[in-house]
XYZ file of C-alpha atoms in Angstrom:
667
model
C 127.386 -54.974 164.632
C 131.214 -55.092 164.475
C 132.517 -55.805 160.875
C 134.716 -58.477 159.591
C 138.365 -57.692 158.885
C 139.020 -56.224 155.299
C 134.647 -55.789 155.127
C 134.311 -52.129 153.753
C 131.691 -49.856 153.920
C 130.850 -47.892 151.261
C 130.029 -43.740 151.370
C 127.864 -41.252 149.900
C 128.518 -37.670 149.739
C 126.895 -34.714 147.481
C 127.819 -34.408 144.527
C 130.360 -31.234 144.906
C 131.710 -30.701 140.783
C 133.417 -31.596 138.201
C 132.407 -33.910 134.479
C 128.671 -35.518 136.119
C 129.277 -39.128 135.783
C 125.546 -39.706 135.290
C 125.601 -37.131 132.666
C 124.369 -38.401 129.070
C 126.836 -38.596 127.143
C 127.575 -35.955 124.076
C 124.727 -36.224 120.891
C 126.956 -37.418 117.850
C 123.978 -37.940 115.925
C 122.149 -35.074 116.826
C 125.010 -32.952 116.370
C 126.126 -34.075 112.418
C 122.607 -33.828 110.922
C 122.922 -30.545 111.768
C 126.115 -29.660 110.581
C 126.163 -31.703 107.787
C 122.377 -29.369 107.183
C 124.543 -26.126 107.459
C 127.993 -27.688 104.479
C 124.531 -28.365 102.306
C 123.215 -25.011 102.715
C 126.748 -23.829 101.470
C 128.785 -23.478 104.600
C 131.928 -25.203 105.453
C 132.062 -28.111 108.099
C 134.370 -26.585 109.887
C 131.757 -22.849 109.833
C 129.027 -25.635 110.255
C 131.151 -27.445 113.695
C 131.253 -23.408 114.881
C 127.130 -22.639 114.257
C 126.668 -25.871 115.591
C 128.378 -25.127 118.841
C 126.957 -20.996 118.714
C 123.306 -22.451 118.783
C 123.612 -25.288 120.992
C 121.439 -29.007 120.704
C 117.673 -29.672 121.478
C 117.565 -28.836 125.483
C 121.420 -27.394 125.517
C 122.528 -23.775 125.959
C 124.907 -22.837 123.127
C 127.372 -20.563 123.180
C 125.542 -17.805 122.493
C 123.600 -18.650 125.095
C 126.477 -18.165 127.451
C 127.646 -14.628 125.448
C 124.100 -12.962 126.329
C 124.402 -14.355 129.762
C 127.794 -12.787 130.207
C 126.681 -9.958 128.770
C 123.697 -9.617 131.213
C 126.629 -9.778 133.789
C 128.525 -7.591 133.345
C 125.191 -4.584 132.704
C 124.036 -5.899 136.001
C 127.336 -5.055 137.254
C 127.365 -1.358 135.838
C 123.189 -0.758 136.341
C 123.466 -2.242 140.185
C 127.113 -0.464 141.806
C 128.705 1.875 142.262
C 132.349 3.789 142.976
C 131.257 5.780 146.148
C 131.158 2.638 148.926
C 134.708 3.611 150.197
C 133.495 7.329 150.433
C 130.009 6.355 151.383
C 131.575 4.807 155.145
C 133.733 7.230 155.692
C 132.149 9.791 155.984
C 129.313 7.847 158.028
C 132.338 7.448 160.357
C 132.998 10.759 160.097
C 129.507 12.260 161.217
C 129.318 9.413 163.544
C 132.857 10.590 165.401
C 131.443 14.346 164.922
C 128.527 14.009 167.018
C 129.499 12.100 169.423
C 131.967 14.825 170.533
C 129.454 17.230 170.344
C 127.143 15.227 172.480
C 130.310 14.361 174.951
C 130.971 18.263 174.946
C 127.541 18.923 176.158
C 127.341 17.022 178.417
C 130.644 17.710 180.150
C 129.919 20.340 182.839
C 133.529 19.877 183.875
C 135.097 21.402 180.921
C 137.121 24.887 181.028
C 133.982 27.284 178.817
C 136.254 28.581 176.473
C 137.330 25.128 175.539
C 134.274 23.943 175.105
C 133.076 27.191 172.912
C 136.917 26.359 170.998
C 135.642 23.061 170.419
C 132.594 23.313 169.408
C 133.697 26.107 166.502
C 136.042 23.840 165.029
C 132.540 21.316 164.760
C 130.359 23.794 163.448
C 133.463 25.493 161.075
C 134.793 22.160 159.650
C 135.431 21.960 155.627
C 132.031 20.152 153.538
C 134.847 18.047 152.012
C 134.957 14.409 153.895
C 138.929 13.923 152.507
C 139.432 17.908 154.260
C 137.746 17.532 157.556
C 139.119 14.232 157.673
C 142.527 15.991 157.345
C 141.738 18.442 159.496
C 140.823 16.302 162.548
C 143.733 13.983 162.317
C 145.685 15.774 165.415
C 142.678 16.662 167.449
C 142.335 15.446 170.468
C 138.637 14.089 170.749
C 136.928 14.162 174.096
C 134.164 11.442 173.772
C 135.535 7.653 173.585
C 133.507 6.467 171.190
C 133.882 9.489 168.867
C 138.688 8.954 168.587
C 137.561 4.582 168.304
C 135.352 5.675 165.029
C 138.070 8.462 164.004
C 140.853 5.860 164.248
C 138.492 3.482 162.304
C 138.346 5.443 159.473
C 141.987 5.828 159.613
C 142.489 1.654 159.723
C 138.846 1.310 157.248
C 141.088 3.240 154.436
C 144.609 1.104 155.374
C 142.634 -2.569 154.697
C 141.010 -0.510 151.517
C 143.482 0.431 150.140
C 145.682 -2.707 150.469
C 142.588 -4.550 149.341
C 142.576 -2.751 145.961
C 146.169 -4.671 145.771
C 145.920 -7.881 147.278
C 142.181 -9.391 147.126
C 141.025 -10.594 150.627
C 143.119 -7.570 152.814
C 140.055 -5.847 154.244
C 138.935 -9.027 155.899
C 142.256 -10.465 156.331
C 142.932 -6.864 158.484
C 140.250 -6.615 160.614
C 141.041 -6.132 164.005
C 144.488 -6.314 163.008
C 146.992 -5.791 165.774
C 150.363 -3.247 165.495
C 152.281 -6.452 164.576
C 150.135 -7.187 161.741
C 150.113 -3.925 160.016
C 154.360 -4.286 159.967
C 153.905 -7.381 158.585
C 152.183 -6.119 155.783
C 154.448 -3.086 155.301
C 157.564 -5.632 155.839
C 156.011 -8.074 152.587
C 155.813 -4.802 150.642
C 159.895 -3.915 151.178
C 160.504 -7.366 150.511
C 157.605 -7.191 147.731
C 158.809 -4.001 146.061
C 162.745 -4.513 146.543
C 161.760 -8.582 145.047
C 160.235 -6.193 142.003
C 163.466 -3.866 141.625
C 166.132 -6.688 141.421
C 163.768 -8.515 138.092
C 162.626 -5.994 136.760
C 167.064 -5.362 136.448
C 167.398 -8.786 135.914
C 168.892 -9.717 139.281
C 166.782 -11.412 141.190
C 167.549 -15.802 141.085
C 164.624 -18.288 141.591
C 166.544 -18.421 145.284
C 164.701 -15.121 145.865
C 161.572 -16.018 144.915
C 161.244 -18.820 147.110
C 162.973 -16.912 149.987
C 160.419 -14.480 150.099
C 157.420 -17.323 149.347
C 158.950 -18.667 151.998
C 157.893 -15.453 154.477
C 155.064 -14.088 153.081
C 153.183 -16.957 151.212
C 150.236 -17.283 153.092
C 149.501 -13.340 151.883
C 149.210 -14.476 148.103
C 146.715 -17.198 148.125
C 146.952 -17.672 144.128
C 149.996 -20.238 144.647
C 152.255 -18.961 142.703
C 154.562 -21.103 141.025
C 157.517 -18.938 140.045
C 157.655 -14.710 139.353
C 156.134 -14.178 136.460
C 153.682 -16.131 138.221
C 153.486 -13.290 141.242
C 153.769 -10.740 138.431
C 150.932 -11.396 136.594
C 148.571 -12.327 139.082
C 149.425 -8.865 140.741
C 149.564 -6.535 138.057
C 145.984 -7.390 137.139
C 144.851 -6.419 139.424
C 146.866 -3.527 140.396
C 146.003 -2.537 136.500
C 141.888 -3.386 137.479
C 142.385 -0.992 140.006
C 143.845 1.601 138.742
C 140.836 1.317 135.763
C 138.386 1.390 139.215
C 140.273 4.892 140.232
C 139.662 6.513 136.586
C 136.036 4.894 136.891
C 135.485 7.721 139.486
C 134.469 11.358 139.368
C 136.789 13.684 139.308
C 136.102 14.290 142.377
C 135.959 11.492 143.914
C 139.517 10.366 143.244
C 140.825 13.467 144.686
C 138.622 12.648 148.123
C 140.516 9.761 147.724
C 144.081 11.073 147.068
C 143.266 13.496 150.238
C 142.427 10.734 152.419
C 144.985 8.082 152.064
C 147.419 9.343 153.812
C 145.449 8.468 156.985
C 145.713 5.147 156.207
C 146.426 3.427 158.939
C 147.944 6.755 159.937
C 151.173 6.553 158.530
C 152.128 8.052 154.438
C 154.181 4.761 154.301
C 151.964 2.534 153.167
C 150.612 4.603 150.452
C 154.484 5.271 149.195
C 155.070 1.780 149.305
C 151.597 0.552 147.739
C 152.454 3.175 144.222
C 156.315 2.228 143.918
C 154.405 -1.418 143.938
C 151.806 -0.251 141.443
C 155.270 1.519 139.177
C 156.998 -1.372 139.271
C 154.287 -3.635 137.714
C 153.332 -1.769 135.252
C 156.566 -0.756 134.114
C 156.738 -4.649 133.521
C 153.472 -5.469 132.552
C 152.498 -2.457 129.879
C 150.763 -4.702 127.340
C 147.516 -5.085 130.336
C 144.806 -1.880 130.051
C 145.731 0.964 133.233
C 143.746 3.430 131.162
C 140.561 2.334 131.002
C 137.114 3.384 133.377
C 133.808 1.813 133.163
C 130.474 3.054 133.692
C 129.170 2.425 137.344
C 125.429 3.527 137.589
C 123.580 1.850 140.369
C 123.157 2.722 143.603
C 124.775 -0.190 145.934
C 128.184 1.365 147.181
C 131.651 -0.634 146.618
C 134.630 -0.006 148.774
C 138.019 0.187 146.940
C 138.445 -2.848 147.157
C 135.637 -4.313 145.560
C 135.130 -2.061 143.673
C 138.563 -3.399 142.019
C 137.232 -6.609 142.521
C 134.353 -5.721 140.061
C 136.154 -4.168 137.494
C 138.237 -7.462 137.385
C 135.051 -9.660 137.360
C 134.251 -7.388 134.210
C 137.587 -7.631 132.441
C 137.104 -11.025 133.032
C 133.848 -11.642 131.666
C 135.355 -8.967 128.394
C 138.061 -11.941 127.933
C 134.788 -14.971 128.127
C 132.556 -12.885 125.871
C 135.602 -12.980 123.204
C 136.603 -16.035 124.048
C 132.741 -17.271 123.745
C 132.724 -15.536 120.380
C 134.934 -17.242 118.627
C 135.450 -14.642 116.364
C 139.467 -14.843 116.381
C 141.836 -15.631 113.528
C 142.677 -19.839 115.519
C 140.122 -19.283 117.617
C 139.290 -22.890 119.323
C 136.687 -24.580 122.357
C 140.265 -25.314 123.636
C 140.502 -21.631 124.591
C 137.071 -20.968 126.741
C 138.180 -20.268 130.293
C 136.064 -23.096 132.095
C 136.855 -21.623 135.481
C 135.692 -18.692 134.880
C 132.689 -19.641 133.445
C 132.567 -20.725 136.959
C 132.929 -18.330 138.397
C 131.278 -15.630 136.734
C 128.240 -17.765 135.821
C 127.660 -20.700 138.072
C 128.328 -24.343 137.565
C 125.055 -25.266 135.386
C 126.887 -22.788 132.392
C 130.310 -24.067 133.629
C 128.614 -27.802 132.491
C 126.882 -26.134 129.540
C 130.781 -25.201 128.252
C 132.645 -28.911 129.206
C 130.029 -30.834 127.147
C 129.985 -27.700 124.263
C 133.545 -28.922 124.384
C 133.527 -32.632 124.434
C 131.276 -32.218 121.970
C 133.816 -30.716 119.614
C 136.104 -32.923 120.761
C 134.265 -36.151 119.959
C 133.477 -34.939 116.642
C 137.096 -34.176 116.112
C 138.030 -37.673 117.568
C 134.686 -40.205 115.971
C 136.468 -39.965 112.386
C 133.670 -37.855 111.575
C 135.566 -34.720 110.976
C 138.533 -35.108 109.003
C 141.948 -32.256 108.104
C 141.573 -32.506 104.071
C 145.079 -31.626 102.467
C 144.930 -28.100 103.200
C 143.950 -27.985 106.450
C 140.348 -27.617 106.008
C 137.705 -29.689 108.263
C 135.392 -31.691 106.063
C 132.624 -35.094 106.884
C 134.329 -37.951 106.115
C 133.194 -40.943 104.377
C 131.814 -42.330 108.121
C 129.925 -39.042 107.981
C 128.736 -39.243 104.431
C 127.843 -42.818 104.905
C 125.988 -42.204 108.678
C 124.290 -39.167 106.440
C 123.309 -41.549 103.889
C 121.724 -43.656 106.604
C 119.536 -41.071 108.022
C 118.774 -39.488 104.496
C 117.339 -43.009 102.345
C 115.503 -44.359 105.568
C 113.874 -40.566 106.002
C 112.920 -41.122 102.269
C 112.273 -44.408 102.888
C 109.256 -43.706 105.822
C 108.056 -41.011 103.327
C 107.553 -43.515 100.275
C 105.980 -46.979 102.614
C 103.743 -43.111 103.512
C 102.379 -42.979 100.177
C 102.669 -46.127 98.924
C 101.232 -47.461 101.839
C 103.132 -50.446 101.146
C 105.426 -52.787 104.537
C 108.269 -50.420 105.726
C 111.196 -50.200 102.824
C 113.764 -52.304 104.199
C 115.207 -51.515 100.450
C 117.192 -54.112 99.984
C 117.191 -55.548 95.514
C 115.109 -58.264 93.498
C 115.193 -61.731 93.431
C 118.524 -63.150 92.203
C 121.932 -63.089 93.974
C 122.317 -63.513 98.068
C 123.888 -60.001 100.087
C 124.699 -62.068 102.685
C 121.887 -60.607 104.640
C 118.928 -61.607 106.379
C 115.921 -60.829 108.025
C 112.448 -62.064 109.438
C 109.729 -63.858 106.873
C 106.836 -61.977 106.397
C 103.546 -63.646 104.487
C 104.438 -63.355 100.993
C 107.944 -63.585 100.969
C 109.742 -66.521 97.988
C 113.371 -65.905 99.404
C 115.041 -69.230 100.561
C 115.721 -69.763 104.399
C 118.048 -68.796 106.590
C 118.361 -72.330 108.443
C 121.393 -71.767 110.617
C 119.733 -68.611 112.330
C 116.006 -69.976 111.913
C 117.194 -73.176 114.437
C 119.033 -70.638 116.292
C 116.458 -68.865 117.369
C 114.093 -71.288 117.834
C 116.802 -72.419 120.671
C 116.937 -69.181 122.177
C 113.287 -68.845 122.413
C 112.585 -72.382 124.091
C 115.851 -71.692 126.821
C 114.202 -67.491 127.435
C 110.335 -70.046 127.641
C 111.964 -72.639 129.901
C 110.289 -75.576 127.805
C 111.246 -78.662 128.995
C 114.510 -79.861 127.582
C 112.871 -83.691 126.695
C 111.268 -81.938 124.570
C 111.452 -82.201 121.015
C 112.793 -79.022 118.946
C 110.097 -77.277 117.782
C 110.563 -74.028 115.044
C 106.922 -71.346 114.702
C 106.549 -68.909 111.924
C 108.337 -65.963 114.142
C 111.295 -67.958 114.070
C 112.474 -68.200 110.608
C 114.683 -65.426 108.544
C 115.186 -65.787 105.472
C 117.997 -64.508 102.705
C 118.103 -61.638 101.076
C 118.630 -61.341 98.147
C 119.410 -58.947 94.816
C 118.924 -58.214 91.539
C 121.629 -59.663 89.198
C 120.718 -57.142 86.481
C 122.301 -54.146 86.226
C 121.211 -50.402 85.655
C 123.597 -47.327 84.838
C 121.886 -44.371 86.866
C 122.333 -40.692 86.190
C 121.044 -37.445 88.489
C 120.764 -34.885 86.562
C 120.548 -32.041 89.665
C 119.546 -27.914 88.894
C 122.252 -25.813 90.749
C 121.290 -22.815 89.224
C 121.337 -20.051 91.530
C 117.864 -20.364 91.918
C 117.482 -23.278 93.793
C 119.555 -21.320 96.413
C 116.877 -18.822 96.494
C 114.060 -20.640 96.425
C 114.439 -23.501 99.298
C 115.496 -25.966 97.533
C 119.734 -26.463 97.582
C 119.427 -28.486 100.831
C 116.579 -30.798 99.516
C 118.420 -31.154 96.731
C 121.645 -32.409 98.213
C 119.750 -34.348 100.590
C 118.259 -36.443 98.496
C 121.908 -36.907 96.266
C 122.735 -38.389 99.531
C 119.679 -40.789 99.790
C 120.509 -41.907 96.656
C 123.532 -42.276 96.532
C 123.273 -44.546 99.431
C 120.927 -46.589 98.477
C 123.272 -47.417 95.468
C 126.745 -48.236 97.128
C 125.047 -50.070 100.289
C 122.166 -52.478 97.995
C 122.735 -52.025 94.691
C 126.699 -52.507 94.700
C 126.241 -53.512 91.345
C 124.484 -50.135 90.035
C 126.767 -47.297 89.120
C 125.123 -44.074 89.507
C 126.821 -40.602 87.739
C 126.332 -37.202 89.858
C 125.971 -34.525 87.845
C 124.680 -30.923 87.730
C 124.329 -28.364 86.229
C 124.317 -24.579 86.123
C 125.687 -22.655 84.013
C 127.807 -25.759 83.287
C 127.823 -28.823 84.007
C 130.022 -31.278 85.700
C 130.564 -35.120 87.604
C 130.774 -34.820 90.474
C 131.104 -36.897 93.713
C 129.401 -37.572 96.382
C 131.328 -35.371 98.901
C 131.871 -32.767 96.402
C 128.405 -32.333 95.843
C 127.589 -32.363 99.535
C 130.064 -29.541 100.119
C 129.176 -27.219 97.251
C 127.992 -23.669 97.999
C 125.493 -21.484 95.657
C 126.957 -19.081 93.461
C 125.420 -16.838 91.962
C 125.287 -17.612 88.779
C 122.729 -17.220 85.621
C 122.199 -20.307 83.775
C 120.500 -23.698 83.158
C 122.408 -25.322 81.260
C 120.498 -29.057 80.893
C 122.261 -28.986 77.215
C 125.602 -29.823 78.992
C 124.270 -32.178 82.051
C 122.558 -34.727 79.231
C 125.579 -34.661 77.408
C 127.660 -35.593 79.997
C 124.972 -38.179 81.253
C 125.006 -39.788 77.402
C 128.784 -40.469 77.505
C 128.612 -41.802 81.191
C 125.273 -44.379 79.880
C 128.086 -45.252 77.146
C 130.736 -45.725 79.175
C 128.246 -48.845 80.484
C 126.951 -50.207 77.749
C 125.946 -53.845 79.064
C 123.649 -51.359 82.057
C 119.980 -50.596 81.772
C 120.397 -46.918 81.627
C 118.080 -44.621 83.817
C 118.034 -41.045 83.515
C 115.961 -38.324 86.598
C 116.318 -34.798 86.212
C 115.690 -32.538 89.085
C 115.135 -28.650 88.166
C 113.122 -25.919 89.070
C 113.351 -24.085 85.850
C 113.465 -23.925 82.172
C 116.878 -24.533 79.921
C 118.690 -20.968 79.354
C 122.223 -22.171 78.277
C 124.060 -24.608 75.643
C 127.028 -25.382 75.089
C 128.815 -24.424 72.014
C 130.946 -26.348 70.396
C 134.480 -24.950 71.778
C 133.234 -25.915 75.069
C 132.023 -22.304 75.751
C 128.601 -21.688 77.897
C 125.909 -19.903 75.684
C 123.354 -17.951 78.171
C 119.744 -16.028 77.184
C 117.142 -15.818 78.701
C 113.849 -15.937 78.221
C 115.169 -19.886 76.617
C 116.875 -18.694 73.018
C 115.546 -21.346 70.600
C 119.283 -22.717 70.038
C 119.182 -23.520 73.061
C 115.960 -25.394 72.741
C 116.662 -27.117 69.918
C 120.187 -28.625 71.119
C 118.804 -28.925 74.666
C 115.877 -31.922 72.247
C 118.009 -32.934 70.518
C 120.113 -34.466 73.132
C 117.414 -35.681 75.516
C 116.551 -37.626 72.059
C 120.412 -39.204 71.500
C 120.227 -40.076 75.097
C 116.201 -41.686 74.959
C 118.058 -43.639 71.819
C 120.211 -45.392 74.796
C 117.735 -46.840 76.110
C 117.073 -44.816 79.268
C 114.068 -44.909 80.576
C 113.132 -40.748 82.045
C 112.107 -39.261 84.497
C 111.581 -35.297 85.132
C 111.321 -34.305 88.976
C 109.510 -30.149 88.455
C 109.888 -28.590 91.448
C 107.561 -24.806 91.730
C 105.299 -24.064 90.591
C 106.045 -21.600 87.419
C 103.616 -22.806 84.580
C 106.000 -22.617 81.705
C 107.596 -25.321 83.313
C 105.178 -27.634 83.764
C 104.943 -27.149 79.606
C 107.915 -27.422 78.818
C 108.148 -31.005 80.651
C 105.407 -31.834 79.951
C 106.536 -31.986 76.006
C 109.447 -33.537 77.066
C 108.197 -36.754 78.432
C 105.716 -37.106 76.473
C 108.147 -36.851 72.825
C 110.237 -39.777 74.812
C 107.905 -41.244 76.370
C 109.118 -40.528 80.143
C 107.371 -38.654 83.206
C 107.100 -35.193 85.671
C 106.600 -35.650 89.292
C 106.218 -32.955 91.343
C 106.906 -34.110 94.819
C 107.112 -31.235 97.530
C 110.491 -29.728 98.909
C 109.597 -32.656 101.720
C 108.886 -35.191 99.661
C 111.496 -35.173 97.143
C 113.932 -37.691 98.640
C 111.248 -40.149 98.831
C 110.127 -39.049 95.190
C 113.444 -39.865 93.224
C 114.117 -43.261 95.513
C 110.445 -44.153 94.336
C 111.268 -44.066 91.043
C 115.396 -45.465 90.826
C 113.132 -48.654 92.890
C 110.190 -48.074 89.875
C 112.405 -49.476 87.090
C 114.363 -52.204 88.806
C 111.086 -53.430 89.614
C 110.155 -53.241 86.096
C 112.863 -54.057 85.163
C 113.463 -57.117 87.383
C 110.760 -58.107 89.315
C 109.347 -57.357 92.351
C 111.216 -55.514 94.784
C 111.909 -56.568 98.752
C 110.431 -54.381 101.446
C 110.746 -56.591 103.979
């Protein structure tokens, strides 16, 4: 059926590479969680990002996985191949030529017996060295046509292999080449050496390069844009050829050098190639011209393929360094994706590109930002997202533990927050009339009800206004930062707990004040970003006395608020603050440390603070000590599992709010 003018037919073809248009977007949430976990464990955000990229994500290879594949590919090349392929092929051609010549001599009845005997003696007494035998037979008058052709193939093969060492693909390109083709190659080599020598003297011009490429550009598939790119491509191949020769045995190198004069039956080829190698080494002395590799396999490689294998190994070594990201200033953008594709295939290239996209997305998303000192830091946006995730986790644990409905933690009855939610049985909050009517209209339209009917509001349409308690709290969360917290695996759960509580207070109870106080050898007030990035320090001391001093000052600054004291610790106090401001440490707990800690707790309690201790670990001494403190001040002790610590702290904060200000909205 003919198509009307302008009608366009869609055509679909096989996907042939490039970014996968159907690939899912990179998962920043997973990456942020993993990076934040490392940050809380003591890594810097920059280190944490690198560790995540090295490790990879769920169902995604990381740089370490790619590096292992690179190492396997390198090992496979060395274990599969050896560098005797050209010598093996030449020996076979020589053996076949000699055999054909013997057959011809045996069946040629017209030949003079003396001549036959002399020729047979020549065949019988050839040197055991392939190179010496080829050189001895270079002037021999072959009687067998097949033998002569095979001997000429030796010269042709040598010429093509010698050229293939320097110019990849020449072995195949010159197969069956004519004398005219070989003359064109010799002319190209002559012109190339003249151009390089002019460049070494600083006498070349752009026109010289353009003229050379106009005449011989079809010999260079790399399509260099200037002479430096031409030199780079040639020098890398030439250096690999030299390393390949270095990797041969001394006997193999000697054989090749002796055979090289037979290449195309013209010693001029080797002279030109030698001059080319000298020019290239002089202009790129920084390349590796002296290295070698240990090829130990059974599959022989010719000179050109051997050089290619050495180039592959060099490329794999470069990829290994790039993937390690261990050098100064390393960035994922350093990784050569084309080289990954060449060496490991499309899937590995896609994995590497995905990791690079992820790194860019993390930096460009606003989740990471550069600090004043140039270091990478978690941004406030990242802290909010992370805090929200941790608070949701804590709420789920709290709900499962209490049997209550899912906790939205919206606040107690009183001041409106501006948010709404669906009504549930038992709610006393006022309706949001606008949202309720809108829900009814949308439901009616979706159900296709008769528009002439009056609008009916059902229970499922009703939304209520979330409210927030008017009474405000001053909450001091004291977290133990002694080294035992890190040594016993409690460091990250402690930080996750602080983040969850911080997010709850800063988003749902904005009228409350929260102080985060760390106490190790000394205590200090910390911002949530400081606490999150705090690395564990191998320093003894649990200075609860100092932490309580800072808590008292915090409560004093907010006299109109109801004070709440939450203490997370895994050890008895072993340090206290002296009048001069120095920390005094002793283990086990010194009576003076105990006296000052208890006295300071009494002072905090007299301000009306309600106190809960969160005991980590099963130390009987700590259990007895905290039980006595709680009894003294009318507080209580809980001993949550590490996975339940966040829910325990958040739940205790909410319990105090419920008991003091009315029921918390769990809608």
